Tab-separated table of C-alpha atoms in Angstrom:
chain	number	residue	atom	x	y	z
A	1	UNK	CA	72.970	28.345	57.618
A	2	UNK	CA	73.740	25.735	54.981
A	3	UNK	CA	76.159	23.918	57.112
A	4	UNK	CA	73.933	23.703	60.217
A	5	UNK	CA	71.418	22.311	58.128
A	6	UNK	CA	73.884	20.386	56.755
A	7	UNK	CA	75.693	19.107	60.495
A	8	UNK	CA	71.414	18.571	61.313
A	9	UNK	CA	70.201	16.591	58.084
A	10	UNK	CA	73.797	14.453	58.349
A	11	UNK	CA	73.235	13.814	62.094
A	12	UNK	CA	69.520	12.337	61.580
A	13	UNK	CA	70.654	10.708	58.369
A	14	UNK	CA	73.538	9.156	60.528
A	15	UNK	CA	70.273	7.931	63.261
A	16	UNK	CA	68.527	6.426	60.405
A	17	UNK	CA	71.523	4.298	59.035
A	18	UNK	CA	71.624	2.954	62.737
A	19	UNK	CA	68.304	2.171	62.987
A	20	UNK	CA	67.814	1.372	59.127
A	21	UNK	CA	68.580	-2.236	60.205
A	22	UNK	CA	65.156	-3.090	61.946
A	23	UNK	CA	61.875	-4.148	59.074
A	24	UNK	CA	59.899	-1.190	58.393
A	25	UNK	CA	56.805	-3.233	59.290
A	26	UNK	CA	58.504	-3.645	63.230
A	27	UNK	CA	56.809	-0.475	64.369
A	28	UNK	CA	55.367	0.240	67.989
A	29	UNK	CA	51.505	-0.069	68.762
A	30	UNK	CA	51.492	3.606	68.379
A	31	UNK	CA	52.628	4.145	64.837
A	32	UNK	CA	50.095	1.741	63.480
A	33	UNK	CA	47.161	3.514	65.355
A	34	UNK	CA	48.418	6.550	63.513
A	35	UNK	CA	48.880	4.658	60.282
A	36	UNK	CA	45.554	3.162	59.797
A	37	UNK	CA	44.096	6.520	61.086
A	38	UNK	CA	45.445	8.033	58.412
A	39	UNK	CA	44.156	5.972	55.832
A	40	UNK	CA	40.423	6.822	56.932
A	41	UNK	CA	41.185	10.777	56.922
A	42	UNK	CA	42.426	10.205	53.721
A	43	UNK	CA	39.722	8.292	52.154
A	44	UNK	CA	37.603	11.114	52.684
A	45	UNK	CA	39.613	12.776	49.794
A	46	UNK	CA	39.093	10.290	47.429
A	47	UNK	CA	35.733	9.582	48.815
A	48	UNK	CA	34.324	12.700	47.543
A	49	UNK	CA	36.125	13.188	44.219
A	50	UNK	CA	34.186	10.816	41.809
A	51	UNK	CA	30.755	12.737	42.776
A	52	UNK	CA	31.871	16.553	41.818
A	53	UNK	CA	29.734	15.967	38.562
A	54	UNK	CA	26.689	14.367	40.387
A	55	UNK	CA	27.012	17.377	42.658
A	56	UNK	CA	27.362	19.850	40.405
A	57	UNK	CA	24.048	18.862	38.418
A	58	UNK	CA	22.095	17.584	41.265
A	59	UNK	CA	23.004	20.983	43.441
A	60	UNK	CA	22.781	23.110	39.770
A	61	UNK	CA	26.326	24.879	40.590
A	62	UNK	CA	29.074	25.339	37.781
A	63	UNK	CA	31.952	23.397	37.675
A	64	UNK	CA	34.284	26.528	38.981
A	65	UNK	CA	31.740	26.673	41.603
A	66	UNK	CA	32.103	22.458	42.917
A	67	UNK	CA	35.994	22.807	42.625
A	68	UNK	CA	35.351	25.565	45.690
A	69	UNK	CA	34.831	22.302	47.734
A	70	UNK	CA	38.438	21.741	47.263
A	71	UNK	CA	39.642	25.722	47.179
A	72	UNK	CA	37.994	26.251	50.766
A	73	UNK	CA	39.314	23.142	51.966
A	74	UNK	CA	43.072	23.390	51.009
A	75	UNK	CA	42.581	27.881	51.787
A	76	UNK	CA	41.506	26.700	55.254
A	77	UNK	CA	44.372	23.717	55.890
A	78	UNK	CA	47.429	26.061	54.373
A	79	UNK	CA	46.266	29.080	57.453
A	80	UNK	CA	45.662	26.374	59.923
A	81	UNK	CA	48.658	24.398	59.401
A	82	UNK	CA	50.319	27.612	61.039
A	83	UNK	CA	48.628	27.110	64.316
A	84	UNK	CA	48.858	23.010	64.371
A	85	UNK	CA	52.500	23.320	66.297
A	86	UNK	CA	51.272	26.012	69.081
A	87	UNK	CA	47.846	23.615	69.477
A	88	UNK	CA	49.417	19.616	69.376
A	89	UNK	CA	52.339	20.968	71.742
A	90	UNK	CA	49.957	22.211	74.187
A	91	UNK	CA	47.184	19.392	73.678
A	92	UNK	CA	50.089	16.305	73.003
A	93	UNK	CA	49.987	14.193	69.951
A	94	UNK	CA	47.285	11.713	70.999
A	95	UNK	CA	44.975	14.424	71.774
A	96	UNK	CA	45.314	16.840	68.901
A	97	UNK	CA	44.905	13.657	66.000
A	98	UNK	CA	41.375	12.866	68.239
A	99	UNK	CA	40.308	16.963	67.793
A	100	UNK	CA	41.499	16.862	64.649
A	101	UNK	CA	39.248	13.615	63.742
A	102	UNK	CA	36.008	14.690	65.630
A	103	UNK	CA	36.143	18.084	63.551
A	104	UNK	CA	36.503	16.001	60.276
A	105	UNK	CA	33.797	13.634	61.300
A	106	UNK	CA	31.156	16.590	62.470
A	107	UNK	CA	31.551	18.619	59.374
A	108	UNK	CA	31.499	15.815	56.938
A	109	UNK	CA	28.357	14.849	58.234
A	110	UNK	CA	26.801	18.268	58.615
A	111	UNK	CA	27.817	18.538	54.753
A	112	UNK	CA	25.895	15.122	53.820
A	113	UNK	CA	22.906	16.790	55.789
A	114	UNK	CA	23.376	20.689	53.631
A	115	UNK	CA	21.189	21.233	50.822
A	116	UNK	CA	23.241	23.938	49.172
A	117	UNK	CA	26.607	24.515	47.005
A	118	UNK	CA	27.512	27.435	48.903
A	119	UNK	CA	26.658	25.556	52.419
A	120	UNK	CA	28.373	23.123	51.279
A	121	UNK	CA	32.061	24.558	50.487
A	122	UNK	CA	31.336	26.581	53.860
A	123	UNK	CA	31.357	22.913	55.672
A	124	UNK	CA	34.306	21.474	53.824
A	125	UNK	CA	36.013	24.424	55.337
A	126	UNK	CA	35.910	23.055	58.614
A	127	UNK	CA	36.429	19.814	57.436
A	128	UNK	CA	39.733	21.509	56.069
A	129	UNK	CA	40.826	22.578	60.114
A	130	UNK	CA	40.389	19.257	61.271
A	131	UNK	CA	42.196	17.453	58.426
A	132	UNK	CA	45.258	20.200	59.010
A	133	UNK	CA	45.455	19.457	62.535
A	134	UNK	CA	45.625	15.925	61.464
A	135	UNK	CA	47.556	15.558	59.054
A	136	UNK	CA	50.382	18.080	60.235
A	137	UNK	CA	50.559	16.057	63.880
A	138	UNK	CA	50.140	12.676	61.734
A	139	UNK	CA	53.157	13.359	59.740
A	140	UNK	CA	55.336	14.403	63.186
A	141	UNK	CA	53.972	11.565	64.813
A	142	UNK	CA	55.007	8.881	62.948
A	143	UNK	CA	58.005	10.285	62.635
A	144	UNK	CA	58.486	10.228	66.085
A	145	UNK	CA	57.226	7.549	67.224
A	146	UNK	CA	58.717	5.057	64.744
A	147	UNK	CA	62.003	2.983	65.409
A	148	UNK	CA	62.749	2.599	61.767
A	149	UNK	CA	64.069	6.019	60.940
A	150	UNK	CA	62.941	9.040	59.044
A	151	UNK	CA	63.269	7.843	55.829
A	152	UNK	CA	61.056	4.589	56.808
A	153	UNK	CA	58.741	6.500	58.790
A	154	UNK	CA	57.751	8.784	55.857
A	155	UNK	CA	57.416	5.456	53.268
A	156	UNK	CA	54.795	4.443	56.069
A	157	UNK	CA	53.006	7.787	55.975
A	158	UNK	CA	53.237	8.101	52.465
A	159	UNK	CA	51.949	4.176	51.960
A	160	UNK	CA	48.807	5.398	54.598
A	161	UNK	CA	48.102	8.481	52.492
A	162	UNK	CA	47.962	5.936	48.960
A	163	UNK	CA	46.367	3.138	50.423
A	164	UNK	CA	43.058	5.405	51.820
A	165	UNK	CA	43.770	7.742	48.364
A	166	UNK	CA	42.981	4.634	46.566
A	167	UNK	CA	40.802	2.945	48.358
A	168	UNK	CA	38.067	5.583	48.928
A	169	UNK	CA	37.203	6.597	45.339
A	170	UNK	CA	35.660	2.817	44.937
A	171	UNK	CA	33.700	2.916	48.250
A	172	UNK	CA	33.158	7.003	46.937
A	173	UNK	CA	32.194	5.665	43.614
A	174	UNK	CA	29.594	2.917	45.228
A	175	UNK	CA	28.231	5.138	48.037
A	176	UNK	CA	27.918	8.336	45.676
A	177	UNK	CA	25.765	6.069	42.907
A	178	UNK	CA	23.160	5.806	45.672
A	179	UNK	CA	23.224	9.827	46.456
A	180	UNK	CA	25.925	12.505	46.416
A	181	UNK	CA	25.559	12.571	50.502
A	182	UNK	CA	26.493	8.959	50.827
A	183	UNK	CA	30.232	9.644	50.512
A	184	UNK	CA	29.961	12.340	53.120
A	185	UNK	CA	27.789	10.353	55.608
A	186	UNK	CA	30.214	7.932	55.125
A	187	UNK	CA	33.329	9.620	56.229
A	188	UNK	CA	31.673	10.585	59.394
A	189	UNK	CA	31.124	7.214	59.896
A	190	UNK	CA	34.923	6.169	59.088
A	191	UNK	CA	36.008	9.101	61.322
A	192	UNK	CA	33.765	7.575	64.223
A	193	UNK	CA	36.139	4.279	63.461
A	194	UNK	CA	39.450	6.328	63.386
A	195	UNK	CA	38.177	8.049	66.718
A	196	UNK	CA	38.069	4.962	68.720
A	197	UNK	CA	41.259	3.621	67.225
A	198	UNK	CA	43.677	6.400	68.684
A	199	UNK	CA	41.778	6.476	71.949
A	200	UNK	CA	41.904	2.636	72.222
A	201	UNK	CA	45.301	2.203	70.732
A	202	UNK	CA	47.542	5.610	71.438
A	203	UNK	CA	49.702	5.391	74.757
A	204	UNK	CA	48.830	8.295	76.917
A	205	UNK	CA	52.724	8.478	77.134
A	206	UNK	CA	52.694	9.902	73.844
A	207	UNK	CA	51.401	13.522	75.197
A	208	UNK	CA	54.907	14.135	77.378
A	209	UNK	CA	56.833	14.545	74.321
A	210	UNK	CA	55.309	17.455	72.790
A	211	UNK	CA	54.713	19.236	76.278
A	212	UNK	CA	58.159	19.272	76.645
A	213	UNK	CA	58.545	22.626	74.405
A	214	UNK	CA	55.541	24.884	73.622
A	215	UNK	CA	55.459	26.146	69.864
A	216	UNK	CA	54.542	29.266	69.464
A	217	UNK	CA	52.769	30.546	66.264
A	218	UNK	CA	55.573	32.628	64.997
A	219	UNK	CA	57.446	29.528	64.770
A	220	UNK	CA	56.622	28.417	60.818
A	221	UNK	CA	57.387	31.801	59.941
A	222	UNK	CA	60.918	31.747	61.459
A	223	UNK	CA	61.764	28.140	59.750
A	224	UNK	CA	60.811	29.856	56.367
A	225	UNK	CA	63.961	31.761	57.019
A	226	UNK	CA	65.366	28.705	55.948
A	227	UNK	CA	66.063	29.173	52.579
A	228	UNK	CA	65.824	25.079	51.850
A	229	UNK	CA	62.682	25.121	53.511
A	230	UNK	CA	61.440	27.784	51.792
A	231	UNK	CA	62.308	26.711	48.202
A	232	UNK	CA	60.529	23.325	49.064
A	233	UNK	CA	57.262	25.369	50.051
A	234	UNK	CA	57.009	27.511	47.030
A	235	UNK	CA	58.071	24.095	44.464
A	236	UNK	CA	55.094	22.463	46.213
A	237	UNK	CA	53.412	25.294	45.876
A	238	UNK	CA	53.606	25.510	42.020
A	239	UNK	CA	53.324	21.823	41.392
A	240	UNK	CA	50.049	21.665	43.453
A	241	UNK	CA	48.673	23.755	40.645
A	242	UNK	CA	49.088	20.270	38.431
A	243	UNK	CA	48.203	18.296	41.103
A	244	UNK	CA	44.624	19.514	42.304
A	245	UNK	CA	43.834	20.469	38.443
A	246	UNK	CA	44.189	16.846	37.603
A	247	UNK	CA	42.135	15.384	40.955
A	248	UNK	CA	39.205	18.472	41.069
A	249	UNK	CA	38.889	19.351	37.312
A	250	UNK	CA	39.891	15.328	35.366
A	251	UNK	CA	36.275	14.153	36.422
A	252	UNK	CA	34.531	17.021	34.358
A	253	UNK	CA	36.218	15.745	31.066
A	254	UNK	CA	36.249	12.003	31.928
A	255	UNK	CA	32.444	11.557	31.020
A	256	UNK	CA	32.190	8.510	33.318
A	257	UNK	CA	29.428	7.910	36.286
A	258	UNK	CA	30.342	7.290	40.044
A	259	UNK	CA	31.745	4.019	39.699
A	260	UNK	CA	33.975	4.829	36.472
A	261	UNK	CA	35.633	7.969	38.203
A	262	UNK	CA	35.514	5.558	41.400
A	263	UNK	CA	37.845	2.758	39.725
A	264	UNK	CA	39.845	5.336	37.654
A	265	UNK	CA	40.928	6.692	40.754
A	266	UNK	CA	41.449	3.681	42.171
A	267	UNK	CA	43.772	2.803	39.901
A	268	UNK	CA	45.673	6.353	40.466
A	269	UNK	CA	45.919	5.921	44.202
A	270	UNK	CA	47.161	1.873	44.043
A	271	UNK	CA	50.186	3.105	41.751
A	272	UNK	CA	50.289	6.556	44.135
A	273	UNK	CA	50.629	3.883	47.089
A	274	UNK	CA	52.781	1.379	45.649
A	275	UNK	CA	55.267	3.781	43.785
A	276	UNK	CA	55.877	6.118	46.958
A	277	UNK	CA	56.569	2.601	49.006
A	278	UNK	CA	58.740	0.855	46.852
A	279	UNK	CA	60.516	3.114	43.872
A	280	UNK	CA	60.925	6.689	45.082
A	281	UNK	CA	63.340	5.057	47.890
A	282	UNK	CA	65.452	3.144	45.158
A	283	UNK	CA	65.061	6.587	43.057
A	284	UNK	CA	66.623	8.497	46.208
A	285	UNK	CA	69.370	5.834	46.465
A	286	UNK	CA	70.544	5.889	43.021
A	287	UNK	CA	70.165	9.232	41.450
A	288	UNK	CA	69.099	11.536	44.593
A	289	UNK	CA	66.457	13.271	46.116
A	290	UNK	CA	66.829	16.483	43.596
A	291	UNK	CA	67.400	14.727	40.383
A	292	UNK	CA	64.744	12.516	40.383
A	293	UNK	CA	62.149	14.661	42.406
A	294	UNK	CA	62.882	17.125	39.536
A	295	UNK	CA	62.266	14.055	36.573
A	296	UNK	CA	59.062	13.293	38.126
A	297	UNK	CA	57.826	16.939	37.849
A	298	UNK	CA	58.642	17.008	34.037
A	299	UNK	CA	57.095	13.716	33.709
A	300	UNK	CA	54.060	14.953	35.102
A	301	UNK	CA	54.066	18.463	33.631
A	302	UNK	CA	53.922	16.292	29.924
A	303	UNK	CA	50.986	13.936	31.117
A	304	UNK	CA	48.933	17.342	32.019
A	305	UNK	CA	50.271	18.224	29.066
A	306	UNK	CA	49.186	15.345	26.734
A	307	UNK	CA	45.736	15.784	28.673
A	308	UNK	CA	45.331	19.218	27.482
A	309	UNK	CA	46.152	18.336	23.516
A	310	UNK	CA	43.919	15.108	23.855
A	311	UNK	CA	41.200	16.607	26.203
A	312	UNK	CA	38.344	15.081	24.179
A	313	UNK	CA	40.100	11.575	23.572
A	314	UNK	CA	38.858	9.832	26.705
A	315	UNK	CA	41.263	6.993	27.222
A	316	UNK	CA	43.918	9.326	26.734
A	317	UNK	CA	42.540	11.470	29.898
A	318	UNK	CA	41.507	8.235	31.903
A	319	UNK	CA	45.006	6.848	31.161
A	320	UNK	CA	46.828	9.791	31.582
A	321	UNK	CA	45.425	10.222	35.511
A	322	UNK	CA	46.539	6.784	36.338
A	323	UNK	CA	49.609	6.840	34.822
A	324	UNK	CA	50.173	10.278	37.021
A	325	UNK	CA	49.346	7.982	40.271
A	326	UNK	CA	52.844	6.999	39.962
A	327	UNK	CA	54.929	10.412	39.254
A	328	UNK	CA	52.873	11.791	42.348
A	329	UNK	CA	53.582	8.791	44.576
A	330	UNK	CA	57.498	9.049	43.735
A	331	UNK	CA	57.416	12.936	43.739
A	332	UNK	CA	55.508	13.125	46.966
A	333	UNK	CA	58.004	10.440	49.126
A	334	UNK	CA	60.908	12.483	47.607
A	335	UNK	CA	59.729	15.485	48.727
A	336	UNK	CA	57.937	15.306	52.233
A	337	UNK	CA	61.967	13.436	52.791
A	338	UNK	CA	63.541	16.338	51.465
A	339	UNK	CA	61.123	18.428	53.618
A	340	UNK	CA	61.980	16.931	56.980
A	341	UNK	CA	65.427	16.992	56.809
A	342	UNK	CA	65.896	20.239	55.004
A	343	UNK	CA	66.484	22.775	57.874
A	344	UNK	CA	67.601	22.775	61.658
A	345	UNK	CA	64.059	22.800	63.183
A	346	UNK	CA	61.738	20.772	65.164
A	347	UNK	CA	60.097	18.309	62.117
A	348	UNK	CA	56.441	19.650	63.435
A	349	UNK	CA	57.439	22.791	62.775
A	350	UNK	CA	58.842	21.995	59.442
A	351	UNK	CA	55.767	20.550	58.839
A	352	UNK	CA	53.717	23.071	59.506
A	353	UNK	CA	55.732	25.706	57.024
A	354	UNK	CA	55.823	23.768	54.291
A	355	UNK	CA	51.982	22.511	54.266
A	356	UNK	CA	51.130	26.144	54.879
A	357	UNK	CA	53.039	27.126	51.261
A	358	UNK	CA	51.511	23.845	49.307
A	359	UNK	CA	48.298	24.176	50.356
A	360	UNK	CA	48.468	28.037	49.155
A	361	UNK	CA	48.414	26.303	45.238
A	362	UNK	CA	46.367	23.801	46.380
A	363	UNK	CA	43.715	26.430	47.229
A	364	UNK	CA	44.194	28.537	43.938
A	365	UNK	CA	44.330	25.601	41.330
A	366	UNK	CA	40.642	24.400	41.696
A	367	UNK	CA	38.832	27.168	40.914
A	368	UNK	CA	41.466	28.741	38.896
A	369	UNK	CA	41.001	25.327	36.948
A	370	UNK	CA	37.423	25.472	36.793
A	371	UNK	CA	37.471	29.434	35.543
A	372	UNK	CA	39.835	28.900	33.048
A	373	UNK	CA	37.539	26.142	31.490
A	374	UNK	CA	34.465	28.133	31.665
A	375	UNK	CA	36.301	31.370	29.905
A	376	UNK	CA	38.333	29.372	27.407
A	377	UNK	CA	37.890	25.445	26.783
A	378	UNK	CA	38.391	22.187	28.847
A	379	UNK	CA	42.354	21.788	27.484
A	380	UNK	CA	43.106	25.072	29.122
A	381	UNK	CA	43.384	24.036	32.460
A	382	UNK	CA	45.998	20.700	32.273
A	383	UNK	CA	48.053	23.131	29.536
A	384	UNK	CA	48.412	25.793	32.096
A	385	UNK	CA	48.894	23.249	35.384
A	386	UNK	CA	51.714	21.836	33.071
A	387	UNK	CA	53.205	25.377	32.936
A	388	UNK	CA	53.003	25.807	36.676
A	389	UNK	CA	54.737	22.359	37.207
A	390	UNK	CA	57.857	23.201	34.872
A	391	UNK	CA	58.146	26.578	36.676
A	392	UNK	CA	58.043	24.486	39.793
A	393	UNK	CA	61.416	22.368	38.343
A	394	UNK	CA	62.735	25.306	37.238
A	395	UNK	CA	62.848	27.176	40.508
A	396	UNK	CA	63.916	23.555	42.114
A	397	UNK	CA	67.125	24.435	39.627
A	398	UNK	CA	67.875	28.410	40.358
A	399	UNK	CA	68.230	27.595	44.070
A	400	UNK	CA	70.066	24.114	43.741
A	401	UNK	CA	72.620	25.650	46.118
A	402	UNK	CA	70.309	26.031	48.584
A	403	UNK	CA	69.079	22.589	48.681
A	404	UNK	CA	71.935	20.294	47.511
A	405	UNK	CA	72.909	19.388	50.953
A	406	UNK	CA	70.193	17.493	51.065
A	407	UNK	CA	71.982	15.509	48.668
A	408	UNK	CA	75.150	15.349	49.943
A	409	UNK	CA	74.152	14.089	52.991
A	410	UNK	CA	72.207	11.371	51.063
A	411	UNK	CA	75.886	10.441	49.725
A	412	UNK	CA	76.983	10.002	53.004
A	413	UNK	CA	74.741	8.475	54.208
């Protein structure tokens, strides 16, 4: 198995170097549709993020009980991601992004309209289905569809998924100081824009590619029996735990308004967007995907770490979250790279296996966060999302020989 994947990854690696040539900005019409699509899905993440306090008091629900807005979103994405192959190669690509946007856009607005906490995670549930089917097709779309490569294809992705990261908190921030609905109204509204740009801008051409071979839902599971794929699931897995501590629980301890959170994460998602553009590819070149996917975990286990022993210094907190901007935007590139050339199967479907494992932490850590707060203190949380990031390096290293050949083929490449 590790020589297939090996013969595969080195084959695509080869296509890239070919095509490696050509500016990653020369792109077709249809990549950019995708790519400015997915900064408005992703703005609604960062939209929402610097009004969890505003909603917790103004809704009267604990803080374990507001970080269930992001447990029932990621719970629903990770099971849906297993059905996103079987629907966009039935549907096409054009056709499942547009579902996948209209189901975004109906329950963000149905959740600006609710008038309860428990109504309220219920919604972001389905906002949680239409954001897998997105992102999942998103992800195989621009890969392709794009004439730079894999490697340049994913910066592109990645830059999309920083740039709306970073820009939404500050229009969440400004929107959210008028009411805690504004931010959801208002990704309706951007979803309404996305909407028109895939129908306007998408070729219909796009939809004979994936019709060509219908997925079936057993798929993902197969491509787990991968054992590459597999050990990049369960790493994501365990360093979601850091990740979604830092973005649901940090604006409990920050003791900022709208707009403070807003620019705070502003600042996290410009060095999120900039770092996963413009370093983790020289990182890649000159140390390797492992090595310095695995440096940017420890880095980030000790900033959760320093934000658990300094919990009650703010600027150490507010600091501490920007600073992680950049080990995320490195660690993400490095991985979702890793990810698609990892095992011998469609890149959908790879897709679709790996989100499904992430997303499992990303479901867990939120309210895990918020409990552990609640029982014990506000340092708890960041100390123990540390823990689960260093376990995530350290299972990176007991199955190295599983995974080095995506390495190897980096050095031959």
């Amino acid at each position: 198995m590790a020589s297939t994947s090996q013969s595969v990854t080195s084959s695509q690696n080869a296509n890239d170097l070919t095509l490696g040539q050509s500016s990653i900005l020369n792109q077709p019409r249809s990549v950019w549709a995708v790519f400015f699509a997915c900064i408005i899905a992703f703005m609604g993440l960062g939209l929402v993020d610097p009004i969890l306090p505003a909603i917790a008091k103004q809704l009267n629900a604990s803080q374990s009980q507001v970080t269930l807005l992001f447990t029932s979103y990621n719970a629903v994405m990770a099971v849906a991601m297993l059905i996103t192959g079987m629907i966009s190669s039935r549907l096409g690509i054009k056709w499942t992004l547009i579902a996948g946007i209209i189901i975004i856009a109906v329950f963000s607005a149905l959740g600006g309209l609710s008038n309860g906490i428990w109504t309220l995670v219920s919604l972001r549930g389905g906002w949680g289905l239409g954001n897998a089917l997105f992102v999942a097709t998103a992800l195989a779309a621009i890969v392709s569809l794009s004439t730079g490569g894999t490697a340049k294809a994913i910066i592109l992705y990645e830059a999309a998924i920083g740039l709306g990261i970073s820009v939404g908190p500050l229009l969440g921030g400004w929107l959210g100081a008028m009411s805690w609905r504004g931010p959801f109204l208002g990704v309706a509204v951007l979803m309404v824009v996305a909407f028109f740009g895939l129908l306007l801008l998408m070729p219909k051409a796009t939809n004979q590619n994936n019709n060509k071979v219908k997925t079936s839902l057993m798929d993902p599971f197969r491509a787990l029996k991968h054992r590459s794929l597999l050990v990049f699931g369960i790493a994501a897995a365990l360093y979601n735990f850091g990740f979604f501590t830092l973005l649901a629980y940090a604006p409990f301890v920050m003791g900022l308004d709208e707009h403070g959170l807003g620019f705070v994460f502003l600042g996290w998602g410009i060095l999120l967007a900039v770092t996963s553009v413009f370093m983790a590819p020289k990182l890649q070149e000159r140390f390797g995907t492992i090595k310095s996917m695995c440096t940017m975990l420890i880095l980030f286990a000790l900033v959760l770490l320093a934000m658990g022993i300094w919990t009650e210094q703010q600027w150490v907190v507010i600091a501490s979250v920007i600073i992680a901007g950049a080990l995320l935007g490195n660690n993400n590139t490095l991985i979702t790279t890793a990810v698609m050339n990892s095992a011998p199967v469609e890149r959908s479907t790879a897709s679709a296996a790996y989100s499904f494992l992430r997303f499992i932490g990303g479901a867990i850590a939120p309210y895990f966060a918020g409990r552990l707060a609640e029982i014990f203190n506000p340092s708890v949380p960041f100390i123990t999302g540390a823990g689960f990031v260093l376990l995530a390096v350290i299972f990176i290293w007991v199955n190295t020989r599983h995974i080095q050949h995506v390495d190897q083929a980096e050095a031959g490449h």
